PDB file of C-alpha atoms in Angstrom:
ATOM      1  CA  UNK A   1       9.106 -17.020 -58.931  1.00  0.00           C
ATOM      2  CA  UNK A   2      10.252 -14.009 -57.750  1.00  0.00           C
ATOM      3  CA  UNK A   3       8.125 -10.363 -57.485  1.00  0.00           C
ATOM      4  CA  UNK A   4      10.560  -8.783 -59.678  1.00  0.00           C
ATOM      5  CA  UNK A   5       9.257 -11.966 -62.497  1.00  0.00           C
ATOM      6  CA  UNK A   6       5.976  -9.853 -61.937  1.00  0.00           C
ATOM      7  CA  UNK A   7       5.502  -7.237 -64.046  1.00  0.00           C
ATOM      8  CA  UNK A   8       2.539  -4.657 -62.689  1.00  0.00           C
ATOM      9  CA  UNK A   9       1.020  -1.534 -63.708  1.00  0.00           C
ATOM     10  CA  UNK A  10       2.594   1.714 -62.185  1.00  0.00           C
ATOM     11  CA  UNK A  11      -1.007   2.154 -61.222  1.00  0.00           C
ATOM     12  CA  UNK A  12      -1.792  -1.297 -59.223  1.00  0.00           C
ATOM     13  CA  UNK A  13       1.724  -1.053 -57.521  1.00  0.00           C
ATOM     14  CA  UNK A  14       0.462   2.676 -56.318  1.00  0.00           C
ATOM     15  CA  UNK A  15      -2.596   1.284 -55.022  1.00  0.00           C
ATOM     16  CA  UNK A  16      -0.998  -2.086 -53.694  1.00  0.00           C
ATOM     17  CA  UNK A  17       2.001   0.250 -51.298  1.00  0.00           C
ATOM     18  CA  UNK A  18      -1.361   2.261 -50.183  1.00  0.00           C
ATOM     19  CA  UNK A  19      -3.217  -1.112 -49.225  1.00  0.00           C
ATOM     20  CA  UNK A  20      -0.457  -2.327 -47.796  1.00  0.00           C
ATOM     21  CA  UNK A  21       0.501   0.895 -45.578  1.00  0.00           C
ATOM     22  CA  UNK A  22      -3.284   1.172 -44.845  1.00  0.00           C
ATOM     23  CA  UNK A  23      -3.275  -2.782 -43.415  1.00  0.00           C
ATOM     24  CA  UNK A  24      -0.321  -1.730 -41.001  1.00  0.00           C
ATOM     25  CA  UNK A  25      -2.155   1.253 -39.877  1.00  0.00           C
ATOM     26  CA  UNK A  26      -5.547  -1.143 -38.875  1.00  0.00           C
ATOM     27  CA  UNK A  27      -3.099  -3.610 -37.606  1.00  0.00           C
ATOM     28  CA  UNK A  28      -1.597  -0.845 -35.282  1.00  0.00           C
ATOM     29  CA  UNK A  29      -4.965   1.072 -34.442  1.00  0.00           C
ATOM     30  CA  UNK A  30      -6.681  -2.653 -33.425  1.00  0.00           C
ATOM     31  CA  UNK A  31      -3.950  -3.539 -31.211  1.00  0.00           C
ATOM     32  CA  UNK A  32      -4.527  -0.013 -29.368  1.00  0.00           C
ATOM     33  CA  UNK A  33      -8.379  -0.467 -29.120  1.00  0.00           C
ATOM     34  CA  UNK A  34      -7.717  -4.456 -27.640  1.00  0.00           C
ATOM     35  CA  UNK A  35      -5.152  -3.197 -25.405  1.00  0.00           C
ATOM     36  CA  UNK A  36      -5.981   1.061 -24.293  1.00  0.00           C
ATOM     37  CA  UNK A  37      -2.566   2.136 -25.055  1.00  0.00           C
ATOM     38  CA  UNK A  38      -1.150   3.895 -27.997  1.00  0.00           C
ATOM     39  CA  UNK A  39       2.065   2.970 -26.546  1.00  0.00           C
ATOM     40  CA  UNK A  40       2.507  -1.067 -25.932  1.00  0.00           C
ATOM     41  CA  UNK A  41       6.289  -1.766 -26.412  1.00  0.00           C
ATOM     42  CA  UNK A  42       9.387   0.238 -26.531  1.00  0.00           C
ATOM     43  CA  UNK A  43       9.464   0.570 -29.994  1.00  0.00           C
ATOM     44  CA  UNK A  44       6.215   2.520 -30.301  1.00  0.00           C
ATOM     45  CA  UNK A  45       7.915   5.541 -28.276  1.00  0.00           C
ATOM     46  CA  UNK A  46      11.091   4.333 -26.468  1.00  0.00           C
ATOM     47  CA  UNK A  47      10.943   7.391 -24.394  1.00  0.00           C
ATOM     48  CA  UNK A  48       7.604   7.182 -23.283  1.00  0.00           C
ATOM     49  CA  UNK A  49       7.957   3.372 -22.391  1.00  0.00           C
ATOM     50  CA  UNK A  50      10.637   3.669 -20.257  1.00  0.00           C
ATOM     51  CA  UNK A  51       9.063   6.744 -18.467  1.00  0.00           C
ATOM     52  CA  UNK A  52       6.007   4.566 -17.501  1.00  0.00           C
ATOM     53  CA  UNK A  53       8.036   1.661 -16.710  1.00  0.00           C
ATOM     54  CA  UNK A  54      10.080   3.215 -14.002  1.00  0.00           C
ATOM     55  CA  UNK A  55       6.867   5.158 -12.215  1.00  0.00           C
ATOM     56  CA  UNK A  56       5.032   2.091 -12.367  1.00  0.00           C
ATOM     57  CA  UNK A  57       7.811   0.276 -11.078  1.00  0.00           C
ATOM     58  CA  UNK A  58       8.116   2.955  -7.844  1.00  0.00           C
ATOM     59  CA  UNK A  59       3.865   2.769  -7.621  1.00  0.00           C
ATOM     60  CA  UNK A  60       4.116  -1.143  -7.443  1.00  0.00           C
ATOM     61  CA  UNK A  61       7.064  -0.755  -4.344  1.00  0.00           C
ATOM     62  CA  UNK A  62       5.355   2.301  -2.870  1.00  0.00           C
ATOM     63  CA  UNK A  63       2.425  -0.279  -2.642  1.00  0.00           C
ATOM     64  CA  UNK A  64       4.247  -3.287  -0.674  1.00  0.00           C
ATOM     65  CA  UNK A  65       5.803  -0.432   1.634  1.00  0.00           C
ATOM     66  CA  UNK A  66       1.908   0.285   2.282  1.00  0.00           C
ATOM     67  CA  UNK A  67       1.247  -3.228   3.237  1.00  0.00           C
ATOM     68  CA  UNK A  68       4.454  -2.674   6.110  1.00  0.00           C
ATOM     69  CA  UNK A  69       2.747   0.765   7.146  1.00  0.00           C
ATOM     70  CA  UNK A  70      -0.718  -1.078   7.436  1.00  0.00           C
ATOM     71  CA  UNK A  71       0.718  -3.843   9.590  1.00  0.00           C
ATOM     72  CA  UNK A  72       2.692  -1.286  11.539  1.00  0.00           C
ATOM     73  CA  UNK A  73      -0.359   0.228  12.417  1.00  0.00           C
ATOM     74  CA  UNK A  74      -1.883  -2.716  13.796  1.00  0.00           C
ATOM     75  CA  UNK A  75       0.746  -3.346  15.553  1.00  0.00           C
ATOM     76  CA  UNK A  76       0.566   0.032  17.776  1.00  0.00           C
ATOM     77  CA  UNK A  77      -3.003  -0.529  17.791  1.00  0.00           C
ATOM     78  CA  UNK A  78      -2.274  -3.947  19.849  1.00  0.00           C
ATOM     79  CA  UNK A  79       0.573  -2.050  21.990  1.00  0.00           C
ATOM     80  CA  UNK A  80      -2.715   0.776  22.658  1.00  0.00           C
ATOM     81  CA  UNK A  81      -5.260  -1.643  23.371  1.00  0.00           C
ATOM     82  CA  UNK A  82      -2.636  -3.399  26.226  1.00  0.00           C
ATOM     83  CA  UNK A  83      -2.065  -0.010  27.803  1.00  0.00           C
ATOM     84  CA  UNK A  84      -5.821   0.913  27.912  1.00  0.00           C
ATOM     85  CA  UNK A  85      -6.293  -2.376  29.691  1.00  0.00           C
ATOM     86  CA  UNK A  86      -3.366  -2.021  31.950  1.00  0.00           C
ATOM     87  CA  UNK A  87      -4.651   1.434  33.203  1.00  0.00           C
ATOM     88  CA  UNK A  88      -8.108   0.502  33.601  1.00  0.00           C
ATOM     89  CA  UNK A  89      -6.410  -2.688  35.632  1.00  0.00           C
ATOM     90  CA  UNK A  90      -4.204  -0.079  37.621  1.00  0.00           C
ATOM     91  CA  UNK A  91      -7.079   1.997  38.851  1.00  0.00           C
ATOM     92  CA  UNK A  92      -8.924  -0.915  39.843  1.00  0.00           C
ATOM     93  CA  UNK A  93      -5.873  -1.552  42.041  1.00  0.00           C
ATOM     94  CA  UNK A  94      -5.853   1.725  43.058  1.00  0.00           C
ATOM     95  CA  UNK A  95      -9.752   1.223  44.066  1.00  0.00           C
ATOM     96  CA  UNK A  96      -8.341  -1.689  46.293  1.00  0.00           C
ATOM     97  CA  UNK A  97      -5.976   0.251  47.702  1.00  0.00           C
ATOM     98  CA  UNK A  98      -8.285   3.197  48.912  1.00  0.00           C
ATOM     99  CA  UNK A  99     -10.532   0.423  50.492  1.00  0.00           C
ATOM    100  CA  UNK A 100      -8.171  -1.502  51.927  1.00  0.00           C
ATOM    101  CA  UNK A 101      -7.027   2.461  53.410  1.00  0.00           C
ATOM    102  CA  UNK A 102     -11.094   3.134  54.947  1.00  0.00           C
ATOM    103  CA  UNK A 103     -10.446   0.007  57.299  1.00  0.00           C
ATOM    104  CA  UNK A 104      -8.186  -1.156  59.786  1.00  0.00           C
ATOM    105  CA  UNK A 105      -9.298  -4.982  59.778  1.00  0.00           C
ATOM    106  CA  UNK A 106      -6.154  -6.930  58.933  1.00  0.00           C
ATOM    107  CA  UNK A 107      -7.947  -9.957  57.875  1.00  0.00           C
ATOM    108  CA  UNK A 108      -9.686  -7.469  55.634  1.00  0.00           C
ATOM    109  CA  UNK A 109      -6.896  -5.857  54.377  1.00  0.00           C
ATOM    110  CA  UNK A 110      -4.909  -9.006  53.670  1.00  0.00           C
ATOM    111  CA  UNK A 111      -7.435  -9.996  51.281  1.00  0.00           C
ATOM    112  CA  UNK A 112      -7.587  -6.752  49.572  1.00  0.00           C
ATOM    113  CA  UNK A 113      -4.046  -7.216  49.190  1.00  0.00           C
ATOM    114  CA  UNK A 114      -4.168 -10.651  47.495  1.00  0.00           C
ATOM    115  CA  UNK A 115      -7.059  -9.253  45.241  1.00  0.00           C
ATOM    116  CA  UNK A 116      -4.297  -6.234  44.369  1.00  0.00           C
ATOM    117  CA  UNK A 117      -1.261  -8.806  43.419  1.00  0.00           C
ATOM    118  CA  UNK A 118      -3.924 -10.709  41.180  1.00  0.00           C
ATOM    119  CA  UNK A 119      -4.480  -8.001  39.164  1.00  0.00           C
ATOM    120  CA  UNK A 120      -0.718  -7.361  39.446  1.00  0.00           C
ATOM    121  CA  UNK A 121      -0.861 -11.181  37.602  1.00  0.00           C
ATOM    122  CA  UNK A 122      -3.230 -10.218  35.307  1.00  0.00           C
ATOM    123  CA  UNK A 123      -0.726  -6.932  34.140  1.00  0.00           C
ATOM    124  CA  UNK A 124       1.409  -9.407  33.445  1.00  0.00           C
ATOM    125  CA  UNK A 125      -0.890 -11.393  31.670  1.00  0.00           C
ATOM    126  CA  UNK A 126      -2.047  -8.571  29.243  1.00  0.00           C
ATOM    127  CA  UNK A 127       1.564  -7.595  29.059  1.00  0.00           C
ATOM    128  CA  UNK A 128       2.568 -10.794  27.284  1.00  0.00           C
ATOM    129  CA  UNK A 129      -0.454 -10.697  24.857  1.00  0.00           C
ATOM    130  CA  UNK A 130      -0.443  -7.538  23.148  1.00  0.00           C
ATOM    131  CA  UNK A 131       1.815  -8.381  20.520  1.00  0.00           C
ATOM    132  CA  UNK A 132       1.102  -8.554  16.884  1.00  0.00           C
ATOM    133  CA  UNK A 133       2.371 -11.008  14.036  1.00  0.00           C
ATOM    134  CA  UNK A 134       4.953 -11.687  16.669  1.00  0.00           C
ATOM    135  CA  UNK A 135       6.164  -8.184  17.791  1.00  0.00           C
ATOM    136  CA  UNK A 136       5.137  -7.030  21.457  1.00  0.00           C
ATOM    137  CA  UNK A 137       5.681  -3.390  22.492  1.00  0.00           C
ATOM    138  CA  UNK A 138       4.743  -4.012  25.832  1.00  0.00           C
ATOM    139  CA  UNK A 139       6.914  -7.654  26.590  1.00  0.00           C
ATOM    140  CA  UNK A 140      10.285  -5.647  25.945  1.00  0.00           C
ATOM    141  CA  UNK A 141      12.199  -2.834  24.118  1.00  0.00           C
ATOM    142  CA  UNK A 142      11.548  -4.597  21.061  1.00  0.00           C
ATOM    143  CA  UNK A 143      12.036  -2.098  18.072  1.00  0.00           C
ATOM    144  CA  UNK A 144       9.368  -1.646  15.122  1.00  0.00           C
ATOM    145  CA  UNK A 145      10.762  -0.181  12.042  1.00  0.00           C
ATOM    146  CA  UNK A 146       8.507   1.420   9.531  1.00  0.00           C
ATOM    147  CA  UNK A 147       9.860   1.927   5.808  1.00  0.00           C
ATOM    148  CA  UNK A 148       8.255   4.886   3.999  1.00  0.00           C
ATOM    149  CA  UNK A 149       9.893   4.586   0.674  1.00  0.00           C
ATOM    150  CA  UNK A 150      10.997   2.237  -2.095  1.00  0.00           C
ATOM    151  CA  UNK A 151      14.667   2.222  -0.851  1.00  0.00           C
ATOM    152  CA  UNK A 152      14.013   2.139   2.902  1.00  0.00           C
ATOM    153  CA  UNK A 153      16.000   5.495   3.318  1.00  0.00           C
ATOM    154  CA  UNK A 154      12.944   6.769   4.994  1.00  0.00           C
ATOM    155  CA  UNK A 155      12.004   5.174   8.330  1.00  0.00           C
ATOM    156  CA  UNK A 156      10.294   5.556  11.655  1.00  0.00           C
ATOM    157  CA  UNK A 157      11.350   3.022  14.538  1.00  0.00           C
ATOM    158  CA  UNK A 158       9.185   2.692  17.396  1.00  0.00           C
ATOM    159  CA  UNK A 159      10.464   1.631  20.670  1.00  0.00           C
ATOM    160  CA  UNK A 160       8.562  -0.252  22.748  1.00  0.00           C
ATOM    161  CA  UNK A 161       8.888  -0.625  26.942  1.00  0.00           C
ATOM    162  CA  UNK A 162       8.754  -3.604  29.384  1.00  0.00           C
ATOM    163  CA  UNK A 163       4.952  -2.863  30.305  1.00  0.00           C
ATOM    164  CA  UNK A 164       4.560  -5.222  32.982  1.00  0.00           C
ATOM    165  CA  UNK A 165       4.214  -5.312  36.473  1.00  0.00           C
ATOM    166  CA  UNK A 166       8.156  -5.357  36.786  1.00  0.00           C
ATOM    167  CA  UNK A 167       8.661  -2.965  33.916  1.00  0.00           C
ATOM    168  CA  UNK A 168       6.184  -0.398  35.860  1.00  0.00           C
ATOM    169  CA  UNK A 169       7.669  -0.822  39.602  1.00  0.00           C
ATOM    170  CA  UNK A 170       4.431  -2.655  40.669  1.00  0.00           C
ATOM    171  CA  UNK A 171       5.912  -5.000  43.424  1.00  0.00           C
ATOM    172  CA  UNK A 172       3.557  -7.175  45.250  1.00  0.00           C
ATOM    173  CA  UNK A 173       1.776  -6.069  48.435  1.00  0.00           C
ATOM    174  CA  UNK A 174       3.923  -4.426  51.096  1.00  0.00           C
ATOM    175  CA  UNK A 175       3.581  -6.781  54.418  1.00  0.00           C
ATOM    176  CA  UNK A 176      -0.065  -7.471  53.261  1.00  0.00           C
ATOM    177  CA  UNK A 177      -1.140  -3.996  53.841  1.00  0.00           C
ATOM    178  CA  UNK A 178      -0.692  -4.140  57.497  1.00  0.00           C
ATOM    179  CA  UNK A 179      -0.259  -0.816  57.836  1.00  0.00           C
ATOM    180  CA  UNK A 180      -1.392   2.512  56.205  1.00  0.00           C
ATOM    181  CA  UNK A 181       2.037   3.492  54.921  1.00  0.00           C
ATOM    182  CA  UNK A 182       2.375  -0.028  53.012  1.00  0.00           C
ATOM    183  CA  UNK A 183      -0.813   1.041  51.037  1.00  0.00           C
ATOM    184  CA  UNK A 184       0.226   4.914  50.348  1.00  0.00           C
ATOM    185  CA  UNK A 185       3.589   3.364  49.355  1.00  0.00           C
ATOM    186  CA  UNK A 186       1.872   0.906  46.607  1.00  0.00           C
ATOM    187  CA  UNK A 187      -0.507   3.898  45.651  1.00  0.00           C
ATOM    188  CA  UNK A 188       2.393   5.696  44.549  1.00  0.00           C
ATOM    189  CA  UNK A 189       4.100   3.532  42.857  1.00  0.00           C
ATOM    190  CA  UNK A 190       0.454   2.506  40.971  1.00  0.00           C
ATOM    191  CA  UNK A 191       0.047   6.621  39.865  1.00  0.00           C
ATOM    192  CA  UNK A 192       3.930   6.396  38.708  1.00  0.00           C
ATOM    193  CA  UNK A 193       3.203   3.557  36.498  1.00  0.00           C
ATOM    194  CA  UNK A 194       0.140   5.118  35.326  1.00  0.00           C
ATOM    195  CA  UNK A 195       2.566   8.191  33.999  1.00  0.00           C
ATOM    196  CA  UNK A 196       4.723   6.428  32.531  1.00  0.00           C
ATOM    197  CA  UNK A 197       1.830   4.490  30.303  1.00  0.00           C
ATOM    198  CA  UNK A 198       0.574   7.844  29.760  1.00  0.00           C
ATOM    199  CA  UNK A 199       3.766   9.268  28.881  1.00  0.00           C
ATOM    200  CA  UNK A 200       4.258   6.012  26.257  1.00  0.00           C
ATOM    201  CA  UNK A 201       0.748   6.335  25.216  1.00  0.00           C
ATOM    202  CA  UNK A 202       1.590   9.660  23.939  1.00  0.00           C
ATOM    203  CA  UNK A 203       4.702   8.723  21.973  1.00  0.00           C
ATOM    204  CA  UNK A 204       2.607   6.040  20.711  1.00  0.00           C
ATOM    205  CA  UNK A 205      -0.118   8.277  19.357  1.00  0.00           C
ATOM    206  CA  UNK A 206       2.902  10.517  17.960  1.00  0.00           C
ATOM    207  CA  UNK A 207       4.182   7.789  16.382  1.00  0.00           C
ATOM    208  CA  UNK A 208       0.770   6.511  14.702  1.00  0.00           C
ATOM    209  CA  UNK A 209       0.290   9.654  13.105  1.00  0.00           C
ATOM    210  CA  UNK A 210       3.193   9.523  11.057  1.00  0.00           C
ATOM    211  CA  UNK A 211       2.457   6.216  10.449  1.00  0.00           C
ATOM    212  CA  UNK A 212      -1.019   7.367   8.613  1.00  0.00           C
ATOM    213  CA  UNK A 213       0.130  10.653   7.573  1.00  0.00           C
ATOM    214  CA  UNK A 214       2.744   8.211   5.198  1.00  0.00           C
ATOM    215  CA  UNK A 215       0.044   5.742   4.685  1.00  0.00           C
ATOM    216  CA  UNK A 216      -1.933   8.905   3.070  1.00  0.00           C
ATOM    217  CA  UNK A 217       0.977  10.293   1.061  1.00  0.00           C
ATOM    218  CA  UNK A 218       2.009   6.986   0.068  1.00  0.00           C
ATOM    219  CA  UNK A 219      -1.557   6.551  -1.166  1.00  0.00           C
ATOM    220  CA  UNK A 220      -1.534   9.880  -2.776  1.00  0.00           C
ATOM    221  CA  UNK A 221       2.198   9.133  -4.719  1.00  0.00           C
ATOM    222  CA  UNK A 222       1.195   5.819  -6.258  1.00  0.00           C
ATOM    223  CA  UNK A 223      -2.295   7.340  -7.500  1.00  0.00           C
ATOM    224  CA  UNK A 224       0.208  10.021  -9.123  1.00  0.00           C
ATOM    225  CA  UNK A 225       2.916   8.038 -10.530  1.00  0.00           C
ATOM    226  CA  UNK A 226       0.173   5.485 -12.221  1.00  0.00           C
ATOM    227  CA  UNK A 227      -1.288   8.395 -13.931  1.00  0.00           C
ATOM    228  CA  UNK A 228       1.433   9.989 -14.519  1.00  0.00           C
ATOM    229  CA  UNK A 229       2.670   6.596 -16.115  1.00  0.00           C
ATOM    230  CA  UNK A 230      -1.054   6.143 -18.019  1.00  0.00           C
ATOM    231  CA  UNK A 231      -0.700   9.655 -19.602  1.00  0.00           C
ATOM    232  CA  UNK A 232       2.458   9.054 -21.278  1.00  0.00           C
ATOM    233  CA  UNK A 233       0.527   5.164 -22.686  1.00  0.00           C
ATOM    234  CA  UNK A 234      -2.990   5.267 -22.762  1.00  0.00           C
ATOM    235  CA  UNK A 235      -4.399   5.729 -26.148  1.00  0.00           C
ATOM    236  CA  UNK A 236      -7.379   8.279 -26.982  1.00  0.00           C
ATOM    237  CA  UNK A 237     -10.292   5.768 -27.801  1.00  0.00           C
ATOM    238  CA  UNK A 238     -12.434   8.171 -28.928  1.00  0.00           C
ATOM    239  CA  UNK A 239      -9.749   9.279 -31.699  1.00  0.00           C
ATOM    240  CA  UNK A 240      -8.748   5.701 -32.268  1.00  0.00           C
ATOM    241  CA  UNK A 241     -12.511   4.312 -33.059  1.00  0.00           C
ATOM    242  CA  UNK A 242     -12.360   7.890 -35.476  1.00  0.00           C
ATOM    243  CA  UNK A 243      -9.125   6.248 -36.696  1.00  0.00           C
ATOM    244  CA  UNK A 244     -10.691   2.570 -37.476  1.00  0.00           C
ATOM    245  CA  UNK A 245     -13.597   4.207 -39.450  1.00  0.00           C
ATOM    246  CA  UNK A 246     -11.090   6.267 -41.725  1.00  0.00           C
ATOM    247  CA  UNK A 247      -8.718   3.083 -41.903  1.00  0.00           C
ATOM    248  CA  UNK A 248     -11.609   0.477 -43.019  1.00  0.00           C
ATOM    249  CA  UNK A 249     -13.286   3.282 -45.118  1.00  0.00           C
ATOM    250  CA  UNK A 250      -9.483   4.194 -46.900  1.00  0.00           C
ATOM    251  CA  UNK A 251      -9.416   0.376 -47.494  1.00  0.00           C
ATOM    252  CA  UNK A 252     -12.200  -0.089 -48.771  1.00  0.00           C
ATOM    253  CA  UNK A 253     -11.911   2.696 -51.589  1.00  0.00           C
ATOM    254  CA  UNK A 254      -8.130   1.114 -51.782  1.00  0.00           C
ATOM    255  CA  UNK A 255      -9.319  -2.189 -52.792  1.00  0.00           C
ATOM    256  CA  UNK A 256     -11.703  -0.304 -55.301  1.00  0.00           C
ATOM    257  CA  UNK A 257      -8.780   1.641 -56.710  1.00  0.00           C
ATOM    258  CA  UNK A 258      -6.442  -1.370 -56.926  1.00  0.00           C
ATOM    259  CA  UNK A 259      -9.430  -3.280 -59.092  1.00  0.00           C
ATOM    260  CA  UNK A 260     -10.139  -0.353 -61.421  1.00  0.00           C
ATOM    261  CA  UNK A 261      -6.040   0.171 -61.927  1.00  0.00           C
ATOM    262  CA  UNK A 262      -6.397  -3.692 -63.094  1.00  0.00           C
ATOM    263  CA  UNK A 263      -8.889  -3.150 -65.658  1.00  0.00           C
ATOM    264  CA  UNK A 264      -6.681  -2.585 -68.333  1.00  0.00           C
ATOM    265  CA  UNK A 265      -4.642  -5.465 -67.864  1.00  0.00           C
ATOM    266  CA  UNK A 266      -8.157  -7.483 -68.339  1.00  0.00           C
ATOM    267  CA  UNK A 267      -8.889  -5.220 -71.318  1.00  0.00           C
ATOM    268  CA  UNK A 268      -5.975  -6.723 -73.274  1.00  0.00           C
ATOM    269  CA  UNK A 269      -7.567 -10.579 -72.434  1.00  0.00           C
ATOM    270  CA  UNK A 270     -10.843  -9.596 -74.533  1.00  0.00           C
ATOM    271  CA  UNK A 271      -8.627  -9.717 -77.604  1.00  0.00           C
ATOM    272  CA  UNK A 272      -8.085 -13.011 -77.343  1.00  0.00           C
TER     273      UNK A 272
END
């Protein structure tokens, strides 16, 4: 049987179209309470959808660029920590040197010498383990490249050097430190390679402060785009619990309305 078969009061359909419009309106104030958005598919508010989509798309790949920046970061740090221990290595040699230069006992200074080319070892030691996830700054002029933004068009690339005893023109002891001039010649070279860490150090700390300057902004940008992206979804929930109240009250009195309307239809069975 079809609805048309049913014949109703102009009354009970009223109230029936108000029930029913009523039951759509809990249905859609419910799903905004469960979920915290007054905005849940694209055909709620097409334009609004698609808005959030695309920022929260660029937060979620400004946030795996921040996981590249973080390791990037770590990966200076290593580079640092090498050239802090090179230096402090360096002027320990250079300690060596200015003992071996307040004597004139070969046998003494031919020890001093050997202690010299084991720290020159030991460079080359620290040299070869400062790298990070696989990248050393200091083992080569290996390259780290830093993307800042979702489509890599932004990028820093940090150069490393060769940071080891080769790299910084530390050659082993001249003739054993036989003479005075084979120590002043080594002491020079050891304050040359101690500029030239120095003068890396500083592009290094140049370098890291982009690095976290991005991380920052990067931070800041994805905080923006997600609320940017919340205020164009998120539902009121103060308005929408007003909402519910009004909707379950308007039903109620609905469902009052639609049994009064039916009354008269009743009425008619008392005759029989």
């Amino acid at each position: 049987m079809s609805t048309s078969d049913i014949s109703l009061t102009a009354g009970m359909r009223t109230n029936l179209l108000n029930l029913q419009s009523t039951s759509k309106l809990l249905n859609r104030t419910q799903e905004r309470l469960s979920s915290g958005k007054q905005v849940n598919s694209a055909l709620d508010n097409p334009t609004n959808y698609f808005a959030a989509q695309n920022a929260n798309q660029r937060a979620s790949d400004l946030s795996d660029r921040k996981d590249g920046m973080s390791e990037a970061v770590q990966t200076v740090g290593a580079t640092n920590a090498g050239i802090t221990a090179i230096t402090g290595l360096i002027n320990a040699a250079k300690g060596i040197a200015q003992s071996a230069l307040s004597t004139s006992d070969t046998g003494t200074r031919s020890k001093l010498a050997t202690q010299y080319d084991t720290i020159r070892s030991q460079i080359d030691n620290i040299s070869s383990d400062s790298g990070y996830r696989g990248l050393n700054l200091l083992s080569a002029t290996n390259t780290l490249t830093v993307n800042f933004n979702e489509d890599a068009s932004s990028s820093l690339n940090v150069v490393g050097f060769l940071g080891n005893a080769s790299g910084l023109s530390l050659s082993s002891a001249s003739a054993s430190w036989a003479t005075n001039s084979d120590i002043t010649t080594d002491t020079a070279k050891m304050d040359t390679a101690i500029s030239t860490l120095r003068s890396n150090t500083q592009t290094l700390a140049a370098n890291l402060n982009i690095i976290t300057t991005r991380q920052s902004f990067t931070d800041s940008m994805v905080s923006t785009l997600q609320t940017g992206a919340d205020n164009l979804t998120l539902a009121d929930m103060n308005q929408e619990g007003a909402n519910m109240l009004m909707l379950q009250t308007r039903q109620s009195l609905g469902t009052t309305s639609l049994s009064m309307s039916s009354q008269a239809a009743q009425s008619v069975l008392k005759l029989f």
